[in-house]
Amino acid sequence: MWAKRRILDSLIFLCAVLLGLMVLRLAQPKIQDAFAEEAGGDYIKWVSFDIPMTALKAAMQADIDSHLNQDEYTVDWVELLSLLACRYYGHWDRYKKADLTAYVERLKAGEPMEELAEGSSYFDYYREAYSAVLGGLLGAYETEEKDEETGEAVTVQTYGLKAYSPIGGGYGYSHYKDFGAHRGYGYSRPHLGNDLLGSVGTPIVAVEGGLVESCGWNQYGGWRVGIRSLDGKRYYYYAHLRKDKPFAQGLEVGDQVEAGDLIGYLGMTGYSVKENVNGMTKPHLHFGLQIIFDESQKDGTNQIWVDVYHLVELLEGHRSYERE
């Protein structure tokens, strides 16, 4: 009887191991493909960015706390998220805050990131991919505060979220997960951004500082602005801006803008070969983010656009009140 029980237990264990291997194989085919392509072209050609806002916020806060408290350990939110991505084999629906907290506690105890990542085959991939998406959003920056004794404004060095919501402060909007949804004007294609529905004239600001690469009319995006981050990795696309006065005064290609700068106004232009036409049925901002590892990806056939829905949620708490 006991012999039969041991045999049955062994068979159950073997089945569990085989099932786990099958899940792992099915979980990461795209990552394996990305590595194979990267080896041939020396740059990443595929990125999936589906980290939930709860994980983004928790990782960001752990990073900020470790810097502001001047702790002996340092948390890098990109590396922390990369560890979790390896743990979940890229399936973020498995996310538990307890897992993130456990990694932070191990960092606090003095365990280096290199040891935490040891044995994680895809850690380097996730770190590079997530760095490209999140780079420049968090870090040291200067802010002005009122001196309690003199009442004068003083410049203070701090650390935290440097990027801003694309919607100006004091204005409402709504949005939903529409990345990849069908679009039919001109030709059938997936929607490569997030639509933020609001009122015509709502100020639109630069999420991150960078250089204006496009500023004008596009039959699909209407009046639109494209801004490349200073490290060249991110191209922010703001489309369907207001008819007649779409852009901030004087904005043109080649300008350098800072995070939070006014760049234009929400509208409903586009879907027309003729300029300055309201071709949309509802006023909204199309906000897109393209990731660029090689310049051939900028306008080529292997473009990488990521879902910004959760990023928009994360940036909601940091608004700019920049006005003309």
PDB file of C-alpha atoms in Angstrom:
ATOM      1  CA  MET A   1       0.000   0.000   0.000  1.00  0.00           C
ATOM      2  CA  TRP A   2       2.734   2.407   0.985  1.00  0.00           C
ATOM      3  CA  ALA A   3       4.731   1.483  -2.099  1.00  0.00           C
ATOM      4  CA  LYS A   4       1.733   2.316  -4.306  1.00  0.00           C
ATOM      5  CA  ARG A   5       1.306   5.612  -2.450  1.00  0.00           C
ATOM      6  CA  ARG A   6       4.963   6.545  -3.055  1.00  0.00           C
ATOM      7  CA  ILE A   7       4.638   5.701  -6.733  1.00  0.00           C
ATOM      8  CA  LEU A   8       1.491   7.821  -6.988  1.00  0.00           C
ATOM      9  CA  ASP A   9       3.181  10.744  -5.204  1.00  0.00           C
ATOM     10  CA  SER A  10       6.148  10.475  -7.554  1.00  0.00           C
ATOM     11  CA  LEU A  11       3.882  10.529 -10.596  1.00  0.00           C
ATOM     12  CA  ILE A  12       2.017  13.593  -9.264  1.00  0.00           C
ATOM     13  CA  PHE A  13       5.325  15.380  -8.645  1.00  0.00           C
ATOM     14  CA  LEU A  14       6.601  14.499 -12.116  1.00  0.00           C
ATOM     15  CA  CYS A  15       3.392  15.787 -13.708  1.00  0.00           C
ATOM     16  CA  ALA A  16       3.679  19.023 -11.738  1.00  0.00           C
ATOM     17  CA  VAL A  17       7.279  19.525 -12.924  1.00  0.00           C
ATOM     18  CA  LEU A  18       6.327  18.843 -16.555  1.00  0.00           C
ATOM     19  CA  LEU A  19       3.359  21.223 -16.288  1.00  0.00           C
ATOM     20  CA  GLY A  20       5.618  23.930 -14.855  1.00  0.00           C
ATOM     21  CA  LEU A  21       8.068  23.515 -17.723  1.00  0.00           C
ATOM     22  CA  MET A  22       5.227  23.777 -20.235  1.00  0.00           C
ATOM     23  CA  VAL A  23       3.952  26.981 -18.594  1.00  0.00           C
ATOM     24  CA  LEU A  24       7.457  28.479 -18.663  1.00  0.00           C
ATOM     25  CA  ARG A  25       7.833  27.564 -22.320  1.00  0.00           C
ATOM     26  CA  LEU A  26       4.513  29.152 -23.226  1.00  0.00           C
ATOM     27  CA  ALA A  27       5.017  32.194 -21.002  1.00  0.00           C
ATOM     28  CA  GLN A  28       8.046  33.687 -22.726  1.00  0.00           C
ATOM     29  CA  PRO A  29       8.095  32.915 -26.451  1.00  0.00           C
ATOM     30  CA  LYS A  30       8.133  36.589 -27.337  1.00  0.00           C
ATOM     31  CA  ILE A  31      11.006  37.316 -24.957  1.00  0.00           C
ATOM     32  CA  GLN A  32      12.996  34.484 -26.484  1.00  0.00           C
ATOM     33  CA  ASP A  33      12.243  35.859 -29.938  1.00  0.00           C
ATOM     34  CA  ALA A  34      13.315  39.312 -28.813  1.00  0.00           C
ATOM     35  CA  PHE A  35      16.634  37.941 -27.581  1.00  0.00           C
ATOM     36  CA  ALA A  36      17.184  36.017 -30.802  1.00  0.00           C
ATOM     37  CA  GLU A  37      16.547  39.129 -32.865  1.00  0.00           C
ATOM     38  CA  GLU A  38      18.621  41.275 -30.545  1.00  0.00           C
ATOM     39  CA  ALA A  39      21.580  38.952 -30.976  1.00  0.00           C
ATOM     40  CA  GLY A  40      21.357  39.424 -34.737  1.00  0.00           C
ATOM     41  CA  GLY A  41      20.736  43.159 -34.729  1.00  0.00           C
ATOM     42  CA  ASP A  42      22.341  44.303 -31.471  1.00  0.00           C
ATOM     43  CA  TYR A  43      19.160  45.992 -30.250  1.00  0.00           C
ATOM     44  CA  ILE A  44      15.785  45.017 -28.823  1.00  0.00           C
ATOM     45  CA  LYS A  45      12.957  44.684 -31.334  1.00  0.00           C
ATOM     46  CA  TRP A  46      10.010  43.850 -29.088  1.00  0.00           C
ATOM     47  CA  VAL A  47       8.781  45.172 -25.742  1.00  0.00           C
ATOM     48  CA  SER A  48       5.618  44.426 -23.791  1.00  0.00           C
ATOM     49  CA  PHE A  49       4.856  46.986 -21.105  1.00  0.00           C
ATOM     50  CA  ASP A  50       1.884  45.846 -19.041  1.00  0.00           C
ATOM     51  CA  ILE A  51       3.059  46.556 -15.497  1.00  0.00           C
ATOM     52  CA  PRO A  52       0.002  47.464 -13.373  1.00  0.00           C
ATOM     53  CA  MET A  53      -0.150  50.908 -11.823  1.00  0.00           C
ATOM     54  CA  THR A  54      -0.086  49.407  -8.312  1.00  0.00           C
ATOM     55  CA  ALA A  55       3.297  47.809  -9.014  1.00  0.00           C
ATOM     56  CA  LEU A  56       4.649  50.938 -10.704  1.00  0.00           C
ATOM     57  CA  LYS A  57       3.591  53.085  -7.761  1.00  0.00           C
ATOM     58  CA  ALA A  58       4.965  50.718  -5.113  1.00  0.00           C
ATOM     59  CA  ALA A  59       8.315  50.342  -6.884  1.00  0.00           C
ATOM     60  CA  MET A  60       8.574  54.085  -7.436  1.00  0.00           C
ATOM     61  CA  GLN A  61       7.842  54.804  -3.773  1.00  0.00           C
ATOM     62  CA  ALA A  62      10.468  52.293  -2.622  1.00  0.00           C
ATOM     63  CA  ASP A  63      13.007  54.017  -4.890  1.00  0.00           C
ATOM     64  CA  ILE A  64      12.058  57.505  -3.640  1.00  0.00           C
ATOM     65  CA  ASP A  65      12.104  56.473   0.029  1.00  0.00           C
ATOM     66  CA  SER A  66      15.567  54.937  -0.228  1.00  0.00           C
ATOM     67  CA  HIS A  67      16.942  58.171  -1.720  1.00  0.00           C
ATOM     68  CA  LEU A  68      15.131  60.732   0.425  1.00  0.00           C
ATOM     69  CA  ASN A  69      15.908  58.831   3.637  1.00  0.00           C
ATOM     70  CA  GLN A  70      19.558  58.547   2.577  1.00  0.00           C
ATOM     71  CA  ASP A  71      19.511  54.874   3.511  1.00  0.00           C
ATOM     72  CA  GLU A  72      22.608  52.749   3.189  1.00  0.00           C
ATOM     73  CA  TYR A  73      20.820  50.671   0.587  1.00  0.00           C
ATOM     74  CA  THR A  74      19.434  52.032  -2.692  1.00  0.00           C
ATOM     75  CA  VAL A  75      16.378  50.810  -4.575  1.00  0.00           C
ATOM     76  CA  ASP A  76      16.252  51.261  -8.342  1.00  0.00           C
ATOM     77  CA  TRP A  77      12.624  50.900  -9.391  1.00  0.00           C
ATOM     78  CA  VAL A  78      13.523  49.682 -12.883  1.00  0.00           C
ATOM     79  CA  GLU A  79      15.692  46.887 -11.492  1.00  0.00           C
ATOM     80  CA  LEU A  80      13.061  46.036  -8.888  1.00  0.00           C
ATOM     81  CA  LEU A  81      10.381  45.748 -11.570  1.00  0.00           C
ATOM     82  CA  SER A  82      12.753  43.685 -13.712  1.00  0.00           C
ATOM     83  CA  LEU A  83      13.205  41.193 -10.868  1.00  0.00           C
ATOM     84  CA  LEU A  84       9.453  40.860 -10.518  1.00  0.00           C
ATOM     85  CA  ALA A  85       9.009  40.408 -14.273  1.00  0.00           C
ATOM     86  CA  CYS A  86      11.461  37.494 -14.133  1.00  0.00           C
ATOM     87  CA  ARG A  87       9.627  36.037 -11.138  1.00  0.00           C
ATOM     88  CA  TYR A  88       6.298  36.151 -12.986  1.00  0.00           C
ATOM     89  CA  TYR A  89       7.730  35.087 -16.367  1.00  0.00           C
ATOM     90  CA  GLY A  90       6.315  38.313 -17.759  1.00  0.00           C
ATOM     91  CA  HIS A  91       2.772  37.650 -16.503  1.00  0.00           C
ATOM     92  CA  TRP A  92       1.968  40.711 -14.419  1.00  0.00           C
ATOM     93  CA  ASP A  93      -1.470  39.410 -13.483  1.00  0.00           C
ATOM     94  CA  ARG A  94       0.439  37.388 -10.874  1.00  0.00           C
ATOM     95  CA  TYR A  95       1.742  40.504  -9.131  1.00  0.00           C
ATOM     96  CA  LYS A  96       1.632  40.597  -5.332  1.00  0.00           C
ATOM     97  CA  LYS A  97       2.939  43.520  -3.338  1.00  0.00           C
ATOM     98  CA  ALA A  98       4.363  41.051  -0.809  1.00  0.00           C
ATOM     99  CA  ASP A  99       6.826  39.883  -3.475  1.00  0.00           C
ATOM    100  CA  LEU A 100       8.017  43.447  -4.073  1.00  0.00           C
ATOM    101  CA  THR A 101       8.296  44.103  -0.343  1.00  0.00           C
ATOM    102  CA  ALA A 102      10.352  40.930   0.124  1.00  0.00           C
ATOM    103  CA  TYR A 103      12.892  42.099  -2.464  1.00  0.00           C
ATOM    104  CA  VAL A 104      13.127  45.531  -0.825  1.00  0.00           C
ATOM    105  CA  GLU A 105      13.728  43.920   2.574  1.00  0.00           C
ATOM    106  CA  ARG A 106      16.535  41.825   1.133  1.00  0.00           C
ATOM    107  CA  LEU A 107      18.112  44.980  -0.302  1.00  0.00           C
ATOM    108  CA  LYS A 108      17.792  46.620   3.113  1.00  0.00           C
ATOM    109  CA  ALA A 109      19.566  43.641   4.642  1.00  0.00           C
ATOM    110  CA  GLY A 110      22.543  44.293   2.384  1.00  0.00           C
ATOM    111  CA  GLU A 111      21.958  41.738  -0.354  1.00  0.00           C
ATOM    112  CA  PRO A 112      23.202  43.309  -3.621  1.00  0.00           C
ATOM    113  CA  MET A 113      21.007  43.453  -6.704  1.00  0.00           C
ATOM    114  CA  GLU A 114      23.483  41.265  -8.584  1.00  0.00           C
ATOM    115  CA  GLU A 115      22.803  38.403  -6.187  1.00  0.00           C
ATOM    116  CA  LEU A 116      19.042  38.906  -6.306  1.00  0.00           C
ATOM    117  CA  ALA A 117      19.142  38.758 -10.103  1.00  0.00           C
ATOM    118  CA  GLU A 118      21.510  35.787 -10.257  1.00  0.00           C
ATOM    119  CA  GLY A 119      19.983  32.961 -12.233  1.00  0.00           C
ATOM    120  CA  SER A 120      17.296  35.165 -13.816  1.00  0.00           C
ATOM    121  CA  SER A 121      17.893  34.581 -17.505  1.00  0.00           C
ATOM    122  CA  TYR A 122      15.867  37.546 -18.700  1.00  0.00           C
ATOM    123  CA  PHE A 123      16.836  40.135 -16.094  1.00  0.00           C
ATOM    124  CA  ASP A 124      19.128  42.058 -18.480  1.00  0.00           C
ATOM    125  CA  TYR A 125      16.411  42.120 -21.135  1.00  0.00           C
ATOM    126  CA  TYR A 126      13.762  43.473 -18.777  1.00  0.00           C
ATOM    127  CA  ARG A 127      16.156  46.015 -17.291  1.00  0.00           C
ATOM    128  CA  GLU A 128      17.033  47.425 -20.696  1.00  0.00           C
ATOM    129  CA  ALA A 129      13.427  47.365 -21.910  1.00  0.00           C
ATOM    130  CA  TYR A 130      11.952  48.949 -18.770  1.00  0.00           C
ATOM    131  CA  SER A 131      14.777  51.494 -18.596  1.00  0.00           C
ATOM    132  CA  ALA A 132      13.875  52.626 -22.083  1.00  0.00           C
ATOM    133  CA  VAL A 133      10.224  53.110 -21.091  1.00  0.00           C
ATOM    134  CA  LEU A 134      10.688  54.596 -17.618  1.00  0.00           C
ATOM    135  CA  GLY A 135      14.018  56.370 -17.978  1.00  0.00           C
ATOM    136  CA  GLY A 136      13.858  60.063 -17.155  1.00  0.00           C
ATOM    137  CA  LEU A 137      10.601  59.841 -15.196  1.00  0.00           C
ATOM    138  CA  LEU A 138      12.206  59.562 -11.768  1.00  0.00           C
ATOM    139  CA  GLY A 139      15.311  61.187 -10.294  1.00  0.00           C
ATOM    140  CA  ALA A 140      16.895  64.239  -8.698  1.00  0.00           C
ATOM    141  CA  TYR A 141      15.557  67.666  -9.618  1.00  0.00           C
ATOM    142  CA  GLU A 142      15.286  71.231  -8.326  1.00  0.00           C
ATOM    143  CA  THR A 143      12.148  72.836  -6.993  1.00  0.00           C
ATOM    144  CA  GLU A 144      11.244  76.165  -5.438  1.00  0.00           C
ATOM    145  CA  GLU A 145       9.961  76.367  -1.894  1.00  0.00           C
ATOM    146  CA  LYS A 146       9.088  79.265   0.387  1.00  0.00           C
ATOM    147  CA  ASP A 147      11.595  79.904   3.151  1.00  0.00           C
ATOM    148  CA  GLU A 148       9.693  79.908   6.465  1.00  0.00           C
ATOM    149  CA  GLU A 149      11.910  82.594   8.013  1.00  0.00           C
ATOM    150  CA  THR A 150      12.377  85.039   5.136  1.00  0.00           C
ATOM    151  CA  GLY A 151       9.270  84.228   3.100  1.00  0.00           C
ATOM    152  CA  GLU A 152      11.410  84.236  -0.053  1.00  0.00           C
ATOM    153  CA  ALA A 153      11.464  81.517  -2.686  1.00  0.00           C
ATOM    154  CA  VAL A 154      14.515  79.267  -2.469  1.00  0.00           C
ATOM    155  CA  THR A 155      15.750  76.484  -4.733  1.00  0.00           C
ATOM    156  CA  VAL A 156      15.764  73.061  -3.095  1.00  0.00           C
ATOM    157  CA  GLN A 157      17.276  69.817  -4.344  1.00  0.00           C
ATOM    158  CA  THR A 158      14.912  66.876  -4.061  1.00  0.00           C
ATOM    159  CA  TYR A 159      14.244  63.440  -5.541  1.00  0.00           C
ATOM    160  CA  GLY A 160      11.060  62.022  -6.974  1.00  0.00           C
ATOM    161  CA  LEU A 161       8.752  61.939  -9.977  1.00  0.00           C
ATOM    162  CA  LYS A 162      10.012  64.430 -12.562  1.00  0.00           C
ATOM    163  CA  ALA A 163       7.505  63.678 -15.314  1.00  0.00           C
ATOM    164  CA  TYR A 164       4.034  65.227 -15.603  1.00  0.00           C
ATOM    165  CA  SER A 165       0.590  64.139 -16.674  1.00  0.00           C
ATOM    166  CA  PRO A 166       0.001  65.206 -20.306  1.00  0.00           C
ATOM    167  CA  ILE A 167      -3.238  66.907 -19.159  1.00  0.00           C
ATOM    168  CA  GLY A 168      -2.733  70.329 -17.575  1.00  0.00           C
ATOM    169  CA  GLY A 169      -3.589  70.859 -13.927  1.00  0.00           C
ATOM    170  CA  GLY A 170      -7.124  71.898 -13.067  1.00  0.00           C
ATOM    171  CA  TYR A 171      -8.694  70.141 -16.063  1.00  0.00           C
ATOM    172  CA  GLY A 172     -10.643  66.885 -15.987  1.00  0.00           C
ATOM    173  CA  TYR A 173     -10.430  63.975 -18.392  1.00  0.00           C
ATOM    174  CA  SER A 174     -11.350  60.315 -18.690  1.00  0.00           C
ATOM    175  CA  HIS A 175      -9.667  57.397 -20.412  1.00  0.00           C
ATOM    176  CA  TYR A 176      -9.883  53.638 -20.782  1.00  0.00           C
ATOM    177  CA  LYS A 177      -7.673  50.803 -22.000  1.00  0.00           C
ATOM    178  CA  ASP A 178      -7.893  51.201 -25.758  1.00  0.00           C
ATOM    179  CA  PHE A 179      -4.374  50.244 -26.824  1.00  0.00           C
ATOM    180  CA  GLY A 180      -4.551  47.845 -29.752  1.00  0.00           C
ATOM    181  CA  ALA A 181      -8.209  48.600 -30.529  1.00  0.00           C
ATOM    182  CA  HIS A 182      -9.239  48.696 -34.188  1.00  0.00           C
ATOM    183  CA  ARG A 183      -9.007  51.917 -36.189  1.00  0.00           C
ATOM    184  CA  GLY A 184     -10.347  52.157 -39.725  1.00  0.00           C
ATOM    185  CA  TYR A 185      -9.558  55.572 -41.260  1.00  0.00           C
ATOM    186  CA  GLY A 186      -7.357  55.137 -44.325  1.00  0.00           C
ATOM    187  CA  TYR A 187      -6.579  51.503 -43.554  1.00  0.00           C
ATOM    188  CA  SER A 188      -7.248  48.951 -40.828  1.00  0.00           C
ATOM    189  CA  ARG A 189      -4.717  49.250 -38.016  1.00  0.00           C
ATOM    190  CA  PRO A 190      -4.353  48.910 -34.227  1.00  0.00           C
ATOM    191  CA  HIS A 191      -4.626  51.957 -31.975  1.00  0.00           C
ATOM    192  CA  LEU A 192      -1.095  52.618 -30.708  1.00  0.00           C
ATOM    193  CA  GLY A 193      -1.821  54.969 -27.832  1.00  0.00           C
ATOM    194  CA  ASN A 194      -4.262  55.997 -25.149  1.00  0.00           C
ATOM    195  CA  ASP A 195      -7.135  58.414 -25.816  1.00  0.00           C
ATOM    196  CA  LEU A 196      -7.718  60.933 -23.031  1.00  0.00           C
ATOM    197  CA  LEU A 197     -11.182  62.450 -23.453  1.00  0.00           C
ATOM    198  CA  GLY A 198     -11.608  66.044 -22.306  1.00  0.00           C
ATOM    199  CA  SER A 199     -12.754  69.523 -23.272  1.00  0.00           C
ATOM    200  CA  VAL A 200     -11.534  71.476 -26.287  1.00  0.00           C
ATOM    201  CA  GLY A 201      -8.829  73.890 -25.185  1.00  0.00           C
ATOM    202  CA  THR A 202      -7.532  71.803 -22.270  1.00  0.00           C
ATOM    203  CA  PRO A 203      -3.793  72.569 -21.902  1.00  0.00           C
ATOM    204  CA  ILE A 204      -1.492  69.754 -23.018  1.00  0.00           C
ATOM    205  CA  VAL A 205       1.970  69.668 -21.464  1.00  0.00           C
ATOM    206  CA  ALA A 206       5.212  67.806 -22.115  1.00  0.00           C
ATOM    207  CA  VAL A 207       5.432  64.665 -20.006  1.00  0.00           C
ATOM    208  CA  GLU A 208       9.214  64.755 -20.178  1.00  0.00           C
ATOM    209  CA  GLY A 209      11.778  67.218 -21.444  1.00  0.00           C
ATOM    210  CA  GLY A 210      13.163  66.737 -24.928  1.00  0.00           C
ATOM    211  CA  LEU A 211      13.423  68.016 -28.485  1.00  0.00           C
ATOM    212  CA  VAL A 212      10.445  68.741 -30.736  1.00  0.00           C
ATOM    213  CA  GLU A 213      10.811  66.448 -33.753  1.00  0.00           C
ATOM    214  CA  SER A 214       7.428  67.037 -35.372  1.00  0.00           C
ATOM    215  CA  CYS A 215       4.958  69.878 -35.131  1.00  0.00           C
ATOM    216  CA  GLY A 216       2.280  70.282 -37.767  1.00  0.00           C
ATOM    217  CA  TRP A 217      -0.457  68.472 -39.639  1.00  0.00           C
ATOM    218  CA  ASN A 218      -0.858  64.740 -40.163  1.00  0.00           C
ATOM    219  CA  GLN A 219      -4.034  63.384 -41.764  1.00  0.00           C
ATOM    220  CA  TYR A 220      -4.335  60.677 -39.107  1.00  0.00           C
ATOM    221  CA  GLY A 221      -3.306  62.662 -36.029  1.00  0.00           C
ATOM    222  CA  GLY A 222      -4.474  66.086 -37.151  1.00  0.00           C
ATOM    223  CA  TRP A 223      -2.458  68.851 -35.514  1.00  0.00           C
ATOM    224  CA  ARG A 224       0.165  66.939 -33.537  1.00  0.00           C
ATOM    225  CA  VAL A 225       3.446  67.320 -31.672  1.00  0.00           C
ATOM    226  CA  GLY A 226       6.197  64.703 -31.405  1.00  0.00           C
ATOM    227  CA  ILE A 227       8.883  65.110 -28.744  1.00  0.00           C
ATOM    228  CA  ARG A 228      12.006  62.933 -28.402  1.00  0.00           C
ATOM    229  CA  SER A 229      13.531  62.484 -24.959  1.00  0.00           C
ATOM    230  CA  LEU A 230      17.069  63.795 -24.565  1.00  0.00           C
ATOM    231  CA  ASP A 231      18.481  60.268 -24.295  1.00  0.00           C
ATOM    232  CA  GLY A 232      16.803  59.419 -27.611  1.00  0.00           C
ATOM    233  CA  LYS A 233      14.935  56.385 -26.255  1.00  0.00           C
ATOM    234  CA  ARG A 234      11.376  57.777 -26.058  1.00  0.00           C
ATOM    235  CA  TYR A 235       9.228  59.557 -28.636  1.00  0.00           C
ATOM    236  CA  TYR A 236       6.095  61.115 -27.148  1.00  0.00           C
ATOM    237  CA  TYR A 237       3.230  61.681 -29.572  1.00  0.00           C
ATOM    238  CA  TYR A 238       0.425  64.162 -28.781  1.00  0.00           C
ATOM    239  CA  ALA A 239      -2.291  64.218 -31.464  1.00  0.00           C
ATOM    240  CA  HIS A 240      -5.727  65.652 -32.411  1.00  0.00           C
ATOM    241  CA  LEU A 241      -4.882  69.088 -31.026  1.00  0.00           C
ATOM    242  CA  ARG A 242      -7.229  72.052 -31.240  1.00  0.00           C
ATOM    243  CA  LYS A 243      -8.406  73.602 -34.503  1.00  0.00           C
ATOM    244  CA  ASP A 244      -7.102  77.106 -35.365  1.00  0.00           C
ATOM    245  CA  LYS A 245      -4.766  77.323 -32.350  1.00  0.00           C
ATOM    246  CA  PRO A 246      -3.308  73.877 -31.700  1.00  0.00           C
ATOM    247  CA  PHE A 247       0.161  74.699 -30.360  1.00  0.00           C
ATOM    248  CA  ALA A 248       1.749  76.750 -27.622  1.00  0.00           C
ATOM    249  CA  GLN A 249       2.849  80.111 -28.977  1.00  0.00           C
ATOM    250  CA  GLY A 250       6.097  79.886 -30.940  1.00  0.00           C
ATOM    251  CA  LEU A 251       6.499  76.103 -30.663  1.00  0.00           C
ATOM    252  CA  GLU A 252       8.325  74.657 -33.657  1.00  0.00           C
ATOM    253  CA  VAL A 253      10.521  71.767 -34.746  1.00  0.00           C
ATOM    254  CA  GLY A 254      13.954  71.880 -33.116  1.00  0.00           C
ATOM    255  CA  ASP A 255      12.804  73.533 -29.885  1.00  0.00           C
ATOM    256  CA  GLN A 256      13.860  72.047 -26.574  1.00  0.00           C
ATOM    257  CA  VAL A 257      11.091  71.793 -23.996  1.00  0.00           C
ATOM    258  CA  GLU A 258      11.158  70.961 -20.307  1.00  0.00           C
ATOM    259  CA  ALA A 259       8.892  68.542 -18.459  1.00  0.00           C
ATOM    260  CA  GLY A 260       5.631  70.325 -17.657  1.00  0.00           C
ATOM    261  CA  ASP A 261       5.964  72.950 -20.411  1.00  0.00           C
ATOM    262  CA  LEU A 262       2.791  73.881 -22.271  1.00  0.00           C
ATOM    263  CA  ILE A 263       2.950  72.470 -25.810  1.00  0.00           C
ATOM    264  CA  GLY A 264      -0.628  72.710 -27.105  1.00  0.00           C
ATOM    265  CA  TYR A 265      -4.354  72.354 -26.556  1.00  0.00           C
ATOM    266  CA  LEU A 266      -6.722  69.391 -26.680  1.00  0.00           C
ATOM    267  CA  GLY A 267      -9.000  69.233 -29.704  1.00  0.00           C
ATOM    268  CA  MET A 268     -10.516  66.876 -32.263  1.00  0.00           C
ATOM    269  CA  THR A 269      -8.607  67.457 -35.504  1.00  0.00           C
ATOM    270  CA  GLY A 270      -7.510  64.770 -37.941  1.00  0.00           C
ATOM    271  CA  TYR A 271      -8.826  62.087 -40.261  1.00  0.00           C
ATOM    272  CA  SER A 272      -8.584  64.478 -43.193  1.00  0.00           C
ATOM    273  CA  VAL A 273      -6.041  65.201 -45.905  1.00  0.00           C
ATOM    274  CA  LYS A 274      -7.101  68.829 -45.609  1.00  0.00           C
ATOM    275  CA  GLU A 275      -5.460  70.799 -42.801  1.00  0.00           C
ATOM    276  CA  ASN A 276      -7.291  72.235 -39.809  1.00  0.00           C
ATOM    277  CA  VAL A 277     -10.312  69.944 -40.034  1.00  0.00           C
ATOM    278  CA  ASN A 278     -12.213  68.488 -37.073  1.00  0.00           C
ATOM    279  CA  GLY A 279     -12.463  64.933 -38.329  1.00  0.00           C
ATOM    280  CA  MET A 280     -12.983  63.322 -34.917  1.00  0.00           C
ATOM    281  CA  THR A 281     -16.370  62.864 -33.258  1.00  0.00           C
ATOM    282  CA  LYS A 282     -15.188  63.577 -29.689  1.00  0.00           C
ATOM    283  CA  PRO A 283     -12.502  65.935 -28.389  1.00  0.00           C
ATOM    284  CA  HIS A 284      -9.580  64.002 -26.965  1.00  0.00           C
ATOM    285  CA  LEU A 285      -5.819  63.748 -26.788  1.00  0.00           C
ATOM    286  CA  HIS A 286      -4.213  60.761 -28.440  1.00  0.00           C
ATOM    287  CA  PHE A 287      -1.146  60.135 -26.270  1.00  0.00           C
ATOM    288  CA  GLY A 288       1.406  57.639 -27.568  1.00  0.00           C
ATOM    289  CA  LEU A 289       4.872  56.490 -26.582  1.00  0.00           C
ATOM    290  CA  GLN A 290       7.304  54.942 -29.030  1.00  0.00           C
ATOM    291  CA  ILE A 291      10.437  53.184 -27.734  1.00  0.00           C
ATOM    292  CA  ILE A 292      13.553  53.442 -29.897  1.00  0.00           C
ATOM    293  CA  PHE A 293      16.624  51.244 -29.445  1.00  0.00           C
ATOM    294  CA  ASP A 294      17.963  51.841 -32.959  1.00  0.00           C
ATOM    295  CA  GLU A 295      17.276  54.817 -35.224  1.00  0.00           C
ATOM    296  CA  SER A 296      15.972  52.494 -37.936  1.00  0.00           C
ATOM    297  CA  GLN A 297      12.975  51.842 -35.665  1.00  0.00           C
ATOM    298  CA  LYS A 298      11.822  55.464 -35.603  1.00  0.00           C
ATOM    299  CA  ASP A 299       9.977  55.430 -38.942  1.00  0.00           C
ATOM    300  CA  GLY A 300      10.616  51.864 -40.054  1.00  0.00           C
ATOM    301  CA  THR A 301       8.435  48.771 -40.121  1.00  0.00           C
ATOM    302  CA  ASN A 302       9.675  47.491 -36.746  1.00  0.00           C
ATOM    303  CA  GLN A 303       8.375  50.333 -34.579  1.00  0.00           C
ATOM    304  CA  ILE A 304       7.738  49.691 -30.881  1.00  0.00           C
ATOM    305  CA  TRP A 305       4.750  51.460 -29.320  1.00  0.00           C
ATOM    306  CA  VAL A 306       3.874  50.601 -25.721  1.00  0.00           C
ATOM    307  CA  ASP A 307       0.611  50.774 -23.786  1.00  0.00           C
ATOM    308  CA  VAL A 308       0.709  53.974 -21.698  1.00  0.00           C
ATOM    309  CA  TYR A 309      -2.571  53.457 -19.830  1.00  0.00           C
ATOM    310  CA  HIS A 310      -0.936  52.667 -16.482  1.00  0.00           C
ATOM    311  CA  LEU A 311       1.683  55.382 -16.980  1.00  0.00           C
ATOM    312  CA  VAL A 312      -1.121  57.912 -17.393  1.00  0.00           C
ATOM    313  CA  GLU A 313      -2.591  56.635 -14.127  1.00  0.00           C
ATOM    314  CA  LEU A 314       0.781  56.983 -12.391  1.00  0.00           C
ATOM    315  CA  LEU A 315       1.321  60.533 -13.675  1.00  0.00           C
ATOM    316  CA  GLU A 316      -2.188  61.666 -12.704  1.00  0.00           C
ATOM    317  CA  GLY A 317      -0.936  62.882  -9.323  1.00  0.00           C
ATOM    318  CA  HIS A 318       1.698  65.166 -10.857  1.00  0.00           C
ATOM    319  CA  ARG A 319       0.096  67.973 -12.846  1.00  0.00           C
ATOM    320  CA  SER A 320       1.612  71.092 -14.385  1.00  0.00           C
ATOM    321  CA  TYR A 321      -0.188  74.447 -14.254  1.00  0.00           C
ATOM    322  CA  GLU A 322       1.916  75.987 -17.008  1.00  0.00           C
ATOM    323  CA  ARG A 323      -0.086  78.579 -18.960  1.00  0.00           C
ATOM    324  CA  GLU A 324       0.600  81.110 -21.696  1.00  0.00           C
TER     325      GLU A 324
END
